[in-house]
Amino acid sequence: MEQGLRVAAAVSEARQWDRLMELAKIGAIPGDGVNRQALTALDRAARRLAIGWAEAAGATVTVDEAANLWFRLEGRDPSAAPVITGSHMDSQPAGGRFDGIYGVVAGLEVLSALRDSGVTLERPLEVVAWTNEEGSRFSPGCMGSMAWAGTKPVSAFAEIADAEGVTFGAALAEHLQAEADLPRRPLGGKAHAYIEAHIEQGPTLESEGLAIGIVTGIQGSRWFTVTITGASAHAGTTPVSLRRDALQAAMRAIAALNALTADPTDVLRFTVGSFLAEPGSSNSVAGRVRFTIDLRHPDDALLMEKGNAITALVQEAAYPCTAEIEERFTAAPLSFDTGILDGIEQATQALGLSSLRMPSGAFHDAQLVARAVPSAMIFVPSRDGISHNPAEFTSSSQLAAGTRALAAALVRQAA
Ligand code: GLV
Ligand code: MN
Ligand code: MN
């Protein structure tokens, strides 16, 4: 632990905060928020800043075919499996300054702290920025980590289009062209451990007055896209009895889904976050509606049962319209590696930081990476539990405490 404490002591609260605030300017939106979508020019500008900081810390930079961006600091044994940390740099459309980007900047801060403390690790340490975690430009999220962990090949995402009709395949090709100066590395590979730092995005740590969440696991998620097809018709002349109104059908379907997912214990989470009616004109009956479903629960059997009931329920409620339901994303509930969790707990104790073992309600790249590598996560508090909102906030000192815990936990894995 002694080396870990030395590196933790070299973590600079001010440097980390300044980097986060510099990055927050790239894609800034009113109210202190950020809109930085995956594989856009803004994403690339943010990545260039990170590349500069990583190189200054002595790391080498590579990119893989899913556009995951890697920073590597060699250890004494270059052939040893690396220890990895990181998160994502893309944001929600009305996102905050910390979701994802904190985990990347914390990793960069550990690289800088290693250089400043003069500590050399046995294993290589790699910091990664995973591509398209949020899934807000290209659905689903976690594409980069899925591709890296072998859950799906990158080619499986190629035809998925954003709201402007640009496919992931085209955006990825353009992006890799813009980063053609960076050496390529193969997708995948062996690693010794993965630890991701992230803001909690919920109220628990703040309400309990605690510094660090030691994340025991992540609940399961299933994403669906529903397309309801009726017939567009004149709003003034078409008798209601003759309509096939896709918007009314969608409302019946959502009412049925609310009934299916009603949970007095508030553990099952059901969200319709995107809803689009076409042709989108006051005096036309909607001929087509598309909406998304985000369903989450920590118990796999229950998540399967509820999710598997969706298609029949929506099709029945949509009649006389037709409904097509496509499942876009499935992440089973996951428990993190107990050995790494114990290591994080020892690190927090040695640093005198209060902590709590807690599950994650949000999904993260770690949920996918954990299929290939022993993994765990560290949370820092979120003010008022707010996230996916410009008002998202964690103080500079809370972020630095998380990075110190991360540094000590990583050194423990890599020493
Ligand atoms: C991650 O952004 C999630 O939706 O859980
Ligand atoms: Mn995130
Ligand atoms: Mn997010």
Short mmCIF file of C-alpha atoms and ligand atoms in Angstrom, two decimals:
data_model
loop_
_atom_site.label_atom_id
_atom_site.label_comp_id
_atom_site.label_asym_id
_atom_site.label_seq_id
_atom_site.Cartn_x
_atom_site.Cartn_y
_atom_site.Cartn_z
CA MET A 1 0.00 0.00 0.00
CA GLU A 2 2.96 2.29 0.62
CA GLN A 3 3.58 2.88 -3.12
CA GLY A 4 -0.13 3.39 -3.69
CA LEU A 5 -0.20 6.08 -0.99
CA ARG A 6 2.75 7.83 -2.62
CA VAL A 7 0.98 7.97 -5.96
CA ALA A 8 -2.29 9.02 -4.28
CA ALA A 9 -0.43 11.84 -2.54
CA ALA A 10 0.79 13.09 -5.92
CA VAL A 11 -2.77 13.40 -7.27
CA SER A 12 -3.35 17.10 -7.95
CA GLU A 13 -6.85 18.31 -7.20
CA ALA A 14 -6.25 21.57 -9.09
CA ARG A 15 -4.78 19.95 -12.22
CA GLN A 16 -7.62 17.46 -12.43
CA TRP A 17 -10.29 20.15 -11.95
CA ASP A 18 -8.68 22.46 -14.53
CA ARG A 19 -8.62 19.65 -17.08
CA LEU A 20 -12.28 18.82 -16.45
CA MET A 21 -13.27 22.47 -16.84
CA GLU A 22 -11.22 22.79 -20.02
CA LEU A 23 -12.96 19.72 -21.44
CA ALA A 24 -16.36 21.06 -20.34
CA LYS A 25 -15.91 23.97 -22.75
CA ILE A 26 -15.96 21.50 -25.67
CA GLY A 27 -19.68 21.11 -26.39
CA ALA A 28 -20.75 23.47 -23.59
CA ILE A 29 -24.50 24.16 -23.41
CA PRO A 30 -26.41 26.66 -21.23
CA GLY A 31 -26.62 25.89 -17.51
CA ASP A 32 -23.07 24.48 -17.22
CA GLY A 33 -23.99 21.46 -19.31
CA VAL A 34 -22.28 19.56 -22.12
CA ASN A 35 -23.54 18.09 -25.39
CA ARG A 36 -20.62 16.16 -26.89
CA GLN A 37 -21.85 13.32 -29.06
CA ALA A 38 -19.74 10.31 -29.98
CA LEU A 39 -17.55 10.47 -33.09
CA THR A 40 -18.26 14.17 -33.78
CA ALA A 41 -15.74 16.98 -34.26
CA LEU A 42 -16.37 17.94 -30.62
CA ASP A 43 -15.52 14.41 -29.48
CA ARG A 44 -12.30 14.61 -31.50
CA ALA A 45 -11.39 18.01 -30.04
CA ALA A 46 -11.84 16.63 -26.51
CA ARG A 47 -9.75 13.59 -27.37
CA ARG A 48 -6.92 15.80 -28.67
CA LEU A 49 -6.75 17.57 -25.32
CA ALA A 50 -6.59 14.23 -23.50
CA ILE A 51 -3.89 13.01 -25.90
CA GLY A 52 -1.74 16.05 -25.08
CA TRP A 53 -2.00 15.44 -21.33
CA ALA A 54 -1.30 11.72 -21.69
CA GLU A 55 1.79 12.34 -23.80
CA ALA A 56 3.04 14.90 -21.28
CA ALA A 57 2.79 12.17 -18.64
CA GLY A 58 4.95 9.88 -20.76
CA ALA A 59 2.18 7.63 -22.09
CA THR A 60 1.96 6.29 -25.64
CA VAL A 61 -1.26 6.80 -27.57
CA THR A 62 -3.08 4.28 -29.77
CA VAL A 63 -6.57 3.81 -31.16
CA ASP A 64 -8.37 0.56 -32.02
CA GLU A 65 -10.84 -0.21 -34.80
CA ALA A 66 -13.82 0.69 -32.58
CA ALA A 67 -12.14 4.11 -32.03
CA ASN A 68 -11.47 3.33 -28.38
CA LEU A 69 -8.59 5.63 -27.43
CA TRP A 70 -5.74 4.15 -25.37
CA PHE A 71 -2.95 5.71 -23.27
CA ARG A 72 -0.28 3.32 -22.02
CA LEU A 73 2.45 3.75 -19.46
CA GLU A 74 4.94 0.89 -19.51
CA GLY A 75 5.79 -0.94 -16.30
CA ARG A 76 8.92 -2.89 -15.41
CA ASP A 77 7.50 -5.94 -17.19
CA PRO A 78 6.17 -4.85 -20.61
CA SER A 79 4.99 -8.41 -21.32
CA ALA A 80 2.73 -8.48 -18.23
CA ALA A 81 -1.02 -8.11 -18.73
CA PRO A 82 -1.92 -4.45 -18.17
CA VAL A 83 -4.14 -2.91 -15.53
CA ILE A 84 -6.76 -0.71 -17.20
CA THR A 85 -8.80 2.26 -16.05
CA GLY A 86 -10.99 4.73 -17.95
CA SER A 87 -14.54 5.54 -18.98
CA HIS A 88 -16.17 7.54 -21.81
CA MET A 89 -15.90 11.07 -23.24
CA ASP A 90 -19.27 11.32 -25.00
CA SER A 91 -22.23 12.90 -23.19
CA GLN A 92 -26.00 12.95 -23.13
CA PRO A 93 -27.63 15.62 -25.38
CA ALA A 94 -28.41 17.65 -22.24
CA GLY A 95 -25.59 16.18 -20.20
CA GLY A 96 -23.31 17.35 -17.42
CA ARG A 97 -19.59 18.01 -17.07
CA PHE A 98 -18.68 14.83 -15.18
CA ASP A 99 -20.53 11.73 -16.45
CA GLY A 100 -17.89 9.54 -18.08
CA ILE A 101 -15.27 12.21 -18.64
CA TYR A 102 -14.39 12.11 -14.93
CA GLY A 103 -13.23 8.49 -15.25
CA VAL A 104 -10.95 9.36 -18.18
CA VAL A 105 -9.52 12.48 -16.51
CA ALA A 106 -9.03 10.54 -13.26
CA GLY A 107 -7.05 7.95 -15.23
CA LEU A 108 -4.94 10.70 -16.80
CA GLU A 109 -4.40 12.18 -13.34
CA VAL A 110 -3.08 8.81 -12.14
CA LEU A 111 -0.64 8.81 -15.08
CA SER A 112 0.54 12.31 -14.12
CA ALA A 113 0.76 11.35 -10.43
CA LEU A 114 2.85 8.30 -11.31
CA ARG A 115 5.28 10.51 -13.21
CA ASP A 116 5.38 13.12 -10.42
CA SER A 117 5.87 10.55 -7.66
CA GLY A 118 8.59 8.66 -9.51
CA VAL A 119 6.85 5.34 -8.79
CA THR A 120 7.31 2.64 -11.45
CA LEU A 121 4.77 -0.17 -11.57
CA GLU A 122 5.42 -3.78 -12.48
CA ARG A 123 2.56 -4.02 -14.98
CA PRO A 124 1.69 -1.56 -17.75
CA LEU A 125 -1.11 0.86 -16.85
CA GLU A 126 -3.57 1.74 -19.59
CA VAL A 127 -6.19 4.51 -19.61
CA VAL A 128 -8.98 4.07 -22.12
CA ALA A 129 -11.76 6.30 -23.47
CA TRP A 130 -14.46 3.93 -24.74
CA THR A 131 -16.45 4.92 -27.83
CA ASN A 132 -20.16 5.82 -27.61
CA GLU A 133 -21.06 4.78 -24.07
CA GLU A 134 -24.14 6.97 -23.85
CA GLY A 135 -25.93 5.61 -26.89
CA SER A 136 -27.61 8.95 -27.47
CA ARG A 137 -26.26 9.55 -30.98
CA PHE A 138 -26.04 5.88 -32.00
CA SER A 139 -28.21 3.44 -30.06
CA PRO A 140 -27.30 1.35 -28.10
CA GLY A 141 -24.61 2.60 -25.75
CA CYS A 142 -21.34 0.89 -24.77
CA MET A 143 -20.46 0.05 -28.38
CA GLY A 144 -16.71 0.46 -27.84
CA SER A 145 -16.56 -1.68 -24.72
CA MET A 146 -18.88 -4.31 -26.25
CA ALA A 147 -16.62 -4.58 -29.27
CA TRP A 148 -13.48 -4.74 -27.12
CA ALA A 149 -14.90 -7.40 -24.80
CA GLY A 150 -16.10 -9.49 -27.76
CA THR A 151 -19.82 -9.20 -26.97
CA LYS A 152 -20.46 -7.94 -30.52
CA PRO A 153 -18.18 -7.20 -33.49
CA VAL A 154 -17.88 -3.53 -34.53
CA SER A 155 -19.47 -4.50 -37.85
CA ALA A 156 -22.73 -5.29 -35.99
CA PHE A 157 -23.19 -1.55 -35.41
CA ALA A 158 -22.27 -0.35 -38.91
CA GLU A 159 -25.81 0.29 -40.22
CA ILE A 160 -27.17 1.99 -37.10
CA ALA A 161 -28.03 5.59 -38.04
CA ASP A 162 -28.16 8.79 -35.99
CA ALA A 163 -31.05 11.27 -36.19
CA GLU A 164 -29.53 12.80 -39.34
CA GLY A 165 -29.26 9.43 -41.07
CA VAL A 166 -25.45 9.18 -40.68
CA THR A 167 -24.52 5.56 -39.99
CA PHE A 168 -22.17 4.49 -37.23
CA GLY A 169 -20.04 2.84 -39.91
CA ALA A 170 -19.65 6.13 -41.80
CA ALA A 171 -19.01 8.17 -38.65
CA LEU A 172 -16.43 5.64 -37.46
CA ALA A 173 -14.62 5.68 -40.81
CA GLU A 174 -14.52 9.50 -40.81
CA HIS A 175 -13.29 9.50 -37.22
CA LEU A 176 -10.53 6.95 -37.79
CA GLN A 177 -9.44 8.96 -40.83
CA ALA A 178 -9.18 12.07 -38.61
CA GLU A 179 -7.08 10.05 -36.14
CA ALA A 180 -4.97 8.39 -38.85
CA ASP A 181 -1.86 9.94 -37.27
CA LEU A 182 -2.37 7.74 -34.17
CA PRO A 183 -0.88 4.24 -34.25
CA ARG A 184 -3.52 1.49 -34.40
CA ARG A 185 -3.76 -1.33 -31.91
CA PRO A 186 -5.77 -4.51 -32.25
CA LEU A 187 -9.21 -4.68 -30.65
CA GLY A 188 -9.40 -6.83 -27.53
CA GLY A 189 -6.57 -8.40 -25.62
CA LYS A 190 -5.76 -9.67 -22.19
CA ALA A 191 -5.77 -7.53 -19.08
CA HIS A 192 -5.12 -8.16 -15.40
CA ALA A 193 -7.83 -5.88 -14.00
CA TYR A 194 -10.15 -3.00 -14.94
CA ILE A 195 -11.22 -0.29 -12.46
CA GLU A 196 -13.54 2.52 -13.65
CA ALA A 197 -14.10 5.70 -11.64
CA HIS A 198 -17.44 7.46 -12.19
CA ILE A 199 -19.82 9.89 -10.53
CA GLU A 200 -22.58 8.09 -8.64
CA GLN A 201 -25.44 9.77 -10.56
CA GLY A 202 -27.75 9.07 -7.61
CA PRO A 203 -28.31 10.46 -4.10
CA THR A 204 -26.87 7.77 -1.78
CA LEU A 205 -23.30 8.90 -1.06
CA GLU A 206 -24.27 12.53 -0.56
CA SER A 207 -27.22 11.74 1.70
CA GLU A 208 -25.04 9.48 3.84
CA GLY A 209 -22.14 11.94 3.87
CA LEU A 210 -19.68 9.41 2.41
CA ALA A 211 -16.69 9.94 0.11
CA ILE A 212 -16.43 6.76 -1.95
CA GLY A 213 -18.81 4.18 -3.35
CA ILE A 214 -17.27 0.73 -3.79
CA VAL A 215 -19.50 -0.54 -6.56
CA THR A 216 -20.48 -4.17 -6.02
CA GLY A 217 -22.34 -4.63 -9.30
CA ILE A 218 -24.67 -3.18 -11.90
CA GLN A 219 -28.34 -3.92 -12.46
CA GLY A 220 -29.47 -5.38 -15.77
CA SER A 221 -30.70 -3.20 -18.65
CA ARG A 222 -32.73 -3.93 -21.77
CA TRP A 223 -33.35 -1.34 -24.49
CA PHE A 224 -36.12 -1.69 -27.09
CA THR A 225 -37.19 0.46 -30.03
CA VAL A 226 -40.91 0.31 -30.83
CA THR A 227 -42.24 1.33 -34.25
CA ILE A 228 -46.01 1.64 -34.52
CA THR A 229 -47.44 1.96 -38.00
CA GLY A 230 -50.94 3.23 -38.72
CA ALA A 231 -52.03 5.55 -41.51
CA SER A 232 -51.67 9.30 -41.78
CA ALA A 233 -55.04 10.92 -42.49
CA HIS A 234 -56.80 14.29 -42.53
CA ALA A 235 -57.48 15.52 -38.98
CA GLY A 236 -60.72 17.27 -39.96
CA THR A 237 -62.34 14.87 -42.37
CA THR A 238 -61.42 11.37 -41.22
CA PRO A 239 -63.93 9.85 -38.80
CA VAL A 240 -62.22 8.62 -35.64
CA SER A 241 -63.78 5.19 -36.21
CA LEU A 242 -61.92 4.87 -39.51
CA ARG A 243 -58.51 6.00 -38.28
CA ARG A 244 -55.41 3.95 -37.64
CA ASP A 245 -53.84 6.57 -35.40
CA ALA A 246 -50.29 5.55 -34.49
CA LEU A 247 -50.01 8.11 -31.68
CA GLN A 248 -53.19 6.95 -29.95
CA ALA A 249 -51.93 3.39 -30.34
CA ALA A 250 -48.59 4.36 -28.77
CA MET A 251 -50.40 5.93 -25.83
CA ARG A 252 -52.39 2.73 -25.27
CA ALA A 253 -49.14 0.74 -25.52
CA ILE A 254 -47.35 2.96 -22.99
CA ALA A 255 -50.31 2.72 -20.59
CA ALA A 256 -50.12 -1.08 -20.87
CA LEU A 257 -46.35 -0.97 -20.30
CA ASN A 258 -46.82 1.21 -17.22
CA ALA A 259 -49.19 -1.44 -15.85
CA LEU A 260 -46.73 -4.25 -16.72
CA THR A 261 -43.86 -2.51 -14.97
CA ALA A 262 -45.67 -1.02 -11.97
CA ASP A 263 -43.55 -1.87 -8.91
CA PRO A 264 -44.54 -0.58 -5.47
CA THR A 265 -40.96 -1.19 -4.29
CA ASP A 266 -39.60 1.13 -7.05
CA VAL A 267 -36.85 -1.29 -8.03
CA LEU A 268 -38.02 -2.02 -11.57
CA ARG A 269 -37.29 1.08 -13.68
CA PHE A 270 -39.23 1.70 -16.92
CA THR A 271 -38.54 4.76 -19.09
CA VAL A 272 -39.75 6.03 -22.44
CA GLY A 273 -37.11 8.67 -23.13
CA SER A 274 -37.58 9.30 -26.83
CA PHE A 275 -40.87 9.61 -28.73
CA LEU A 276 -41.26 10.69 -32.34
CA ALA A 277 -44.56 11.03 -34.21
CA GLU A 278 -44.69 11.35 -38.00
CA PRO A 279 -45.48 13.25 -40.08
CA GLY A 280 -45.55 15.58 -37.08
CA SER A 281 -48.20 17.99 -38.29
CA SER A 282 -51.13 19.45 -36.27
CA ASN A 283 -53.73 18.58 -38.86
CA SER A 284 -52.58 15.08 -39.79
CA VAL A 285 -53.29 11.89 -37.87
CA ALA A 286 -49.92 10.36 -36.97
CA GLY A 287 -49.10 7.55 -39.37
CA ARG A 288 -46.02 6.35 -37.56
CA VAL A 289 -44.59 6.60 -34.06
CA ARG A 290 -41.25 5.45 -32.80
CA PHE A 291 -40.42 5.32 -29.13
CA THR A 292 -37.74 3.78 -26.97
CA ILE A 293 -38.02 1.61 -23.87
CA ASP A 294 -35.32 1.45 -21.19
CA LEU A 295 -36.04 -1.29 -18.65
CA ARG A 296 -33.80 -2.07 -15.65
CA HIS A 297 -33.80 -4.45 -12.70
CA PRO A 298 -31.10 -6.16 -10.59
CA ASP A 299 -32.76 -9.59 -10.93
CA ASP A 300 -32.12 -11.26 -14.28
CA ALA A 301 -35.16 -13.56 -14.14
CA LEU A 302 -37.53 -10.67 -13.50
CA LEU A 303 -35.88 -8.49 -16.17
CA MET A 304 -36.23 -11.34 -18.66
CA GLU A 305 -39.87 -12.03 -17.72
CA LYS A 306 -40.95 -8.38 -18.00
CA GLY A 307 -38.89 -7.65 -21.10
CA ASN A 308 -40.09 -10.79 -22.87
CA ALA A 309 -43.72 -9.75 -22.31
CA ILE A 310 -43.27 -6.42 -24.13
CA THR A 311 -43.78 -7.49 -27.75
CA ALA A 312 -47.14 -9.23 -27.32
CA LEU A 313 -48.43 -6.52 -25.00
CA VAL A 314 -47.52 -3.63 -27.32
CA GLN A 315 -48.86 -5.42 -30.41
CA GLU A 316 -52.18 -6.07 -28.71
CA ALA A 317 -52.50 -2.51 -27.40
CA ALA A 318 -51.56 -1.02 -30.76
CA TYR A 319 -54.36 -2.72 -32.75
CA PRO A 320 -55.60 -1.72 -35.37
CA CYS A 321 -52.09 -0.33 -35.94
CA THR A 322 -49.19 -2.74 -36.25
CA ALA A 323 -46.14 -2.69 -33.98
CA GLU A 324 -42.59 -3.87 -34.47
CA ILE A 325 -40.34 -4.18 -31.45
CA GLU A 326 -36.57 -4.45 -31.76
CA GLU A 327 -34.30 -5.19 -28.80
CA ARG A 328 -31.24 -2.96 -29.14
CA PHE A 329 -29.26 -3.66 -25.99
CA THR A 330 -29.13 -6.30 -23.29
CA ALA A 331 -26.79 -6.12 -20.33
CA ALA A 332 -27.35 -8.80 -17.72
CA PRO A 333 -27.03 -7.88 -14.03
CA LEU A 334 -23.43 -8.22 -12.97
CA SER A 335 -21.39 -8.60 -9.78
CA PHE A 336 -17.88 -7.16 -9.75
CA ASP A 337 -14.71 -9.02 -8.75
CA THR A 338 -14.54 -9.46 -4.98
CA GLY A 339 -10.74 -9.36 -4.89
CA ILE A 340 -10.65 -5.96 -6.60
CA LEU A 341 -13.47 -4.69 -4.37
CA ASP A 342 -11.49 -5.71 -1.28
CA GLY A 343 -8.45 -3.91 -2.70
CA ILE A 344 -10.47 -0.72 -3.21
CA GLU A 345 -11.78 -0.97 0.34
CA GLN A 346 -8.24 -1.33 1.71
CA ALA A 347 -7.17 1.66 -0.37
CA THR A 348 -9.97 3.83 1.01
CA GLN A 349 -9.15 2.77 4.57
CA ALA A 350 -5.45 3.51 4.12
CA LEU A 351 -6.36 6.94 2.74
CA GLY A 352 -8.80 7.62 5.59
CA LEU A 353 -11.76 7.95 3.20
CA SER A 354 -15.26 6.90 4.24
CA SER A 355 -16.90 4.40 1.89
CA LEU A 356 -19.95 2.29 1.22
CA ARG A 357 -20.39 -0.88 -0.81
CA MET A 358 -23.27 -0.16 -3.16
CA PRO A 359 -24.80 -1.31 -6.46
CA SER A 360 -25.02 0.86 -9.59
CA GLY A 361 -28.37 1.81 -11.10
CA ALA A 362 -26.69 3.18 -14.23
CA PHE A 363 -24.89 0.94 -16.69
CA HIS A 364 -21.24 1.56 -17.47
CA ASP A 365 -18.56 0.26 -19.79
CA ALA A 366 -17.33 -1.81 -16.83
CA GLN A 367 -20.47 -3.95 -17.15
CA LEU A 368 -19.26 -5.10 -20.56
CA VAL A 369 -15.53 -5.14 -19.81
CA ALA A 370 -16.20 -7.38 -16.79
CA ARG A 371 -17.10 -10.21 -19.16
CA ALA A 372 -13.47 -10.33 -20.29
CA VAL A 373 -11.46 -8.95 -17.34
CA PRO A 374 -11.88 -8.95 -13.53
CA SER A 375 -13.42 -5.52 -12.95
CA ALA A 376 -14.84 -3.09 -10.40
CA MET A 377 -15.85 0.55 -10.06
CA ILE A 378 -15.40 3.51 -7.72
CA PHE A 379 -18.15 6.15 -7.28
CA VAL A 380 -17.90 9.73 -6.00
CA PRO A 381 -20.96 11.67 -4.77
CA SER A 382 -23.33 13.53 -7.10
CA ARG A 383 -24.89 16.73 -5.73
CA ASP A 384 -28.63 16.15 -5.17
CA GLY A 385 -28.17 12.88 -7.04
CA ILE A 386 -28.59 14.76 -10.33
CA SER A 387 -27.17 13.35 -13.58
CA HIS A 388 -28.00 13.30 -17.31
CA ASN A 389 -28.72 16.99 -16.68
CA PRO A 390 -26.56 20.14 -17.05
CA ALA A 391 -26.80 20.68 -13.26
CA GLU A 392 -24.71 17.54 -12.58
CA PHE A 393 -22.02 18.49 -10.02
CA THR A 394 -19.31 16.94 -7.88
CA SER A 395 -16.83 19.18 -6.07
CA SER A 396 -13.18 19.34 -6.92
CA SER A 397 -12.20 17.82 -3.57
CA GLN A 398 -14.73 14.97 -3.87
CA LEU A 399 -13.38 14.18 -7.35
CA ALA A 400 -9.80 14.27 -6.06
CA ALA A 401 -10.68 11.86 -3.23
CA GLY A 402 -12.09 9.42 -5.79
CA THR A 403 -8.94 9.71 -7.88
CA ARG A 404 -6.73 9.06 -4.84
CA ALA A 405 -8.72 5.90 -4.11
CA LEU A 406 -8.45 4.95 -7.78
CA ALA A 407 -4.69 5.55 -7.79
CA ALA A 408 -4.08 3.42 -4.71
CA ALA A 409 -6.37 0.64 -5.99
CA LEU A 410 -4.69 0.61 -9.42
CA VAL A 411 -1.19 0.58 -7.93
CA ARG A 412 -2.25 -2.36 -5.77
CA GLN A 413 -3.24 -4.30 -8.93
CA ALA A 414 -0.19 -3.24 -10.93
CA ALA A 415 2.63 -3.09 -8.37
C1 GLV B 1 -25.70 5.28 -18.72
O1 GLV B 1 -25.57 6.38 -19.22
C2 GLV B 1 -26.97 4.75 -18.37
O2 GLV B 1 -27.97 5.10 -19.03
O3 GLV B 1 -27.07 4.01 -17.38
MN MN B 2 -21.31 7.43 -17.76
MN MN B 3 -24.49 8.63 -18.85
#
